[in-house]
Structures are given as C-alpha cells and as structure tokens.
Amino acid sequence: MIPDNTNKPGSANTKEVIVASAPSYETEALRVTDFIDRCDQATAPQGVFDAFRHAAGHFGYHRIALVAVTAAAQQALGLAELSPVITANVPEEWIRHYRANSYEVYDPVLLQTPHEEGPLVWDDLLRGVQLSPKQRRVLIESRDAGLFNGVSIPLHGPRGETYVTSLATEHAAAMHRANLAKLQLVAIQFMISYSRTVRRDTERPASVHITDRERECLTWTARGKSAWSIGKILGLSEHTVNFHLKRSMVKLDATNRMQAVVAAVRLGLILP
C-alpha cells in the first residue's frame, strides 16, 4: 500500500462520492480474456504493467503498486538491488518517503496480505484487526493521500516467491466487492506475464488434459463460487468438488485454485 504524495496531499474532507455501476458478467468475461491476450503479446514488463493498469481501470482502480514481499521474490525477478517496490504508477517522491520511513516494515497490508487466500480490503483491517499506532497511521495516511477503497491481492511464485499487488481508487466511491474475484484473476495473470517478460521466458506450456468435471469446477470457481456452492450447483459433495479442483491444480502446475483458473483460461480449457 503506497500513498501517492508526502505533503498531506488530497483532502480528508472530500465530500464527493462517485458510485460506479457494476459491469455485466458478459462484458467482464470478455475483458479478462482480452487482458490475457494483451499480456501474451507484451514483450516487456512495462507493456504488461500498462495492460494491467488499463484492465484495473475498468474496475475503477487507477492507482497500482506491485511489491516483492520476500527476498526470494526480489531475486526471482533479477532485481539489481533488493527493493520492495517493483513498479507503481505513483510519484517517485512518495515512494522515497515510504522507504525512508520504513513503512514496509510495519505496513499491515504487506504483513497480512500474504496470509490471505484472496483479496484483502484495507478498510477491513481498520475494522477487524488490532493494529499498532504505526500500522494505523499507514492506513489513515493512505486515505488522507487520496487512496480510497484500497485492496491488496497475494501473489505466489513457483519457488516460494511472495508478491503483493495493491490497488486503490481516486474517489470515495462505493466498492463492488462482487468484482474482487475477477480482479484477482486479472492480478494473477498480470504476475505470470510480468515474470515471463522479466525473465525473457518464451517457453510454451505443455499440453494439458482436464476432465469435464474438472472443467466445470474450474469454471464455477472462476465465477467466484465456493466449493460448497459449486457442489450445490453440480449436485456434488463439497469434498468431491475439492477433489476435482486439487486434481486440476496438479495438472496445471498451480499452487492455488485461482492460479489454476488463470492457467486454464490461458490454455483455452475454460471460458469464465
């Protein structure tokens, strides 16, 4: 979570509230697949970041930061210097201020997000977690800086790398939490493509075969359904749904369900 100014930017008294309409499912599905195509066509990290920034804008998020939480993540991308912030569309002076104050050491978002299975909403931290004064300061300061509806998504690499991508709106708009599952899909694809372009890895994925039942479970997972809900839809037990999802994760070389969904979409195995 990285506010975008140092000298008390923005106004804490902003009264304007903008409520964006939630996009339709059909339109959002097309955006996800189009985003994957744009990432596949990108040949440089900046091109992937620009595609992610464009896609996030459809959800109302215009401030984005990618942070390497662990040294393994920093080293995996071949960074010349160990620095937590990989890329962000925020002013450099604020990033310097963030580092100078060692915010990454006690930023509650960076500390908590890696332990989450899905997106973490910053406001939930203020309401539901006992924070230290320093941690609370980071969250409140980010809001004063004009970052609203902050959400952070955990991203994990195949060799133990841990990243966090954080997004925020520029207005105190109402958040459509129903979009967070789709936003997570986009973020996972962003990390896969960003890593690929940094490492100059052009190896094509091997052919993968999944069963019809695995395809159904992955498709409903992509639509934000839990294993319990998928079981009700397909007439299966929750245990059976989890079994099919775990098998598909192994086949797709994924460390979690959302990575399996992204891999399946990229290979044309499912269409969310």
XYZ file of C-alpha atoms in Angstrom, residues 22-114:
93
model
C -21.142 -2.772 -11.640
C -20.199 -4.121 -15.095
C -22.182 -7.004 -16.529
C -20.822 -10.534 -16.303
C -20.603 -10.953 -20.089
C -18.635 -7.735 -20.520
C -16.292 -8.615 -17.658
C -15.584 -12.079 -19.047
C -14.546 -10.530 -22.351
C -12.283 -8.078 -20.557
C -10.491 -10.887 -18.732
C -9.815 -12.842 -21.911
C -8.801 -9.687 -23.795
C -6.422 -8.836 -20.960
C -4.811 -12.266 -21.210
C -4.302 -11.728 -24.947
C -2.696 -8.320 -24.335
C -0.355 -9.810 -21.745
C 0.648 -12.630 -24.083
C 1.504 -10.064 -26.763
C 3.623 -7.909 -24.429
C 7.382 -8.257 -24.830
C 8.498 -6.010 -21.956
C 7.488 -5.618 -18.288
C 6.197 -2.080 -18.851
C 3.828 -3.351 -21.524
C 2.375 -5.873 -19.087
C 2.028 -3.226 -16.372
C 0.276 -0.886 -18.804
C -2.151 -3.674 -19.728
C -2.834 -4.328 -16.037
C -3.358 -0.628 -15.374
C -5.824 -0.462 -18.261
C -7.720 -3.539 -17.062
C -7.820 -2.325 -13.455
C -9.313 0.932 -14.685
C -12.401 -0.973 -15.810
C -12.925 -1.902 -12.163
C -12.434 1.706 -11.049
C -8.861 1.321 -9.774
C -6.295 3.807 -11.092
C -3.511 3.596 -8.501
C -1.479 0.384 -8.601
C 1.672 -0.926 -6.949
C 3.471 -4.259 -7.181
C 5.623 -5.144 -4.182
C 8.044 -8.037 -3.713
C 7.453 -9.062 -0.112
C 10.246 -11.624 0.193
C 13.883 -11.636 -0.881
C 13.110 -14.709 -2.991
C 10.585 -12.654 -4.951
C 13.063 -9.833 -5.492
C 15.770 -12.228 -6.615
C 13.410 -14.190 -8.875
C 12.888 -11.076 -10.979
C 16.627 -10.421 -11.149
C 16.456 -7.037 -9.450
C 19.844 -5.342 -9.198
C 19.003 -4.035 -5.731
C 16.767 -5.588 -3.110
C 13.850 -3.170 -3.128
C 10.289 -3.978 -2.072
C 8.615 -1.776 -4.679
C 8.921 -3.265 -8.150
C 6.662 -0.943 -10.110
C 3.929 1.573 -9.350
C 2.092 4.427 -11.021
C 2.663 6.771 -8.081
C 5.138 9.668 -7.733
C 8.728 8.689 -7.019
C 8.991 11.218 -4.189
C 6.310 9.396 -2.232
C 7.943 6.019 -2.807
C 11.166 7.507 -1.424
C 9.248 8.812 1.589
C 7.649 5.390 2.078
C 11.060 3.730 2.081
C 12.728 6.408 4.205
C 10.147 5.841 6.929
C 10.461 2.048 6.596
C 6.720 1.725 6.102
C 7.194 -1.704 4.551
C 8.372 -2.992 7.951
C 5.047 -2.382 9.719
C 2.590 -1.783 6.876
C -0.347 -4.007 7.949
C -1.310 -4.629 4.341
C 2.072 -6.103 3.443
C 2.155 -8.100 6.674
C -1.326 -9.590 6.365
C -1.996 -9.997 2.630
C 0.481 -12.881 2.034
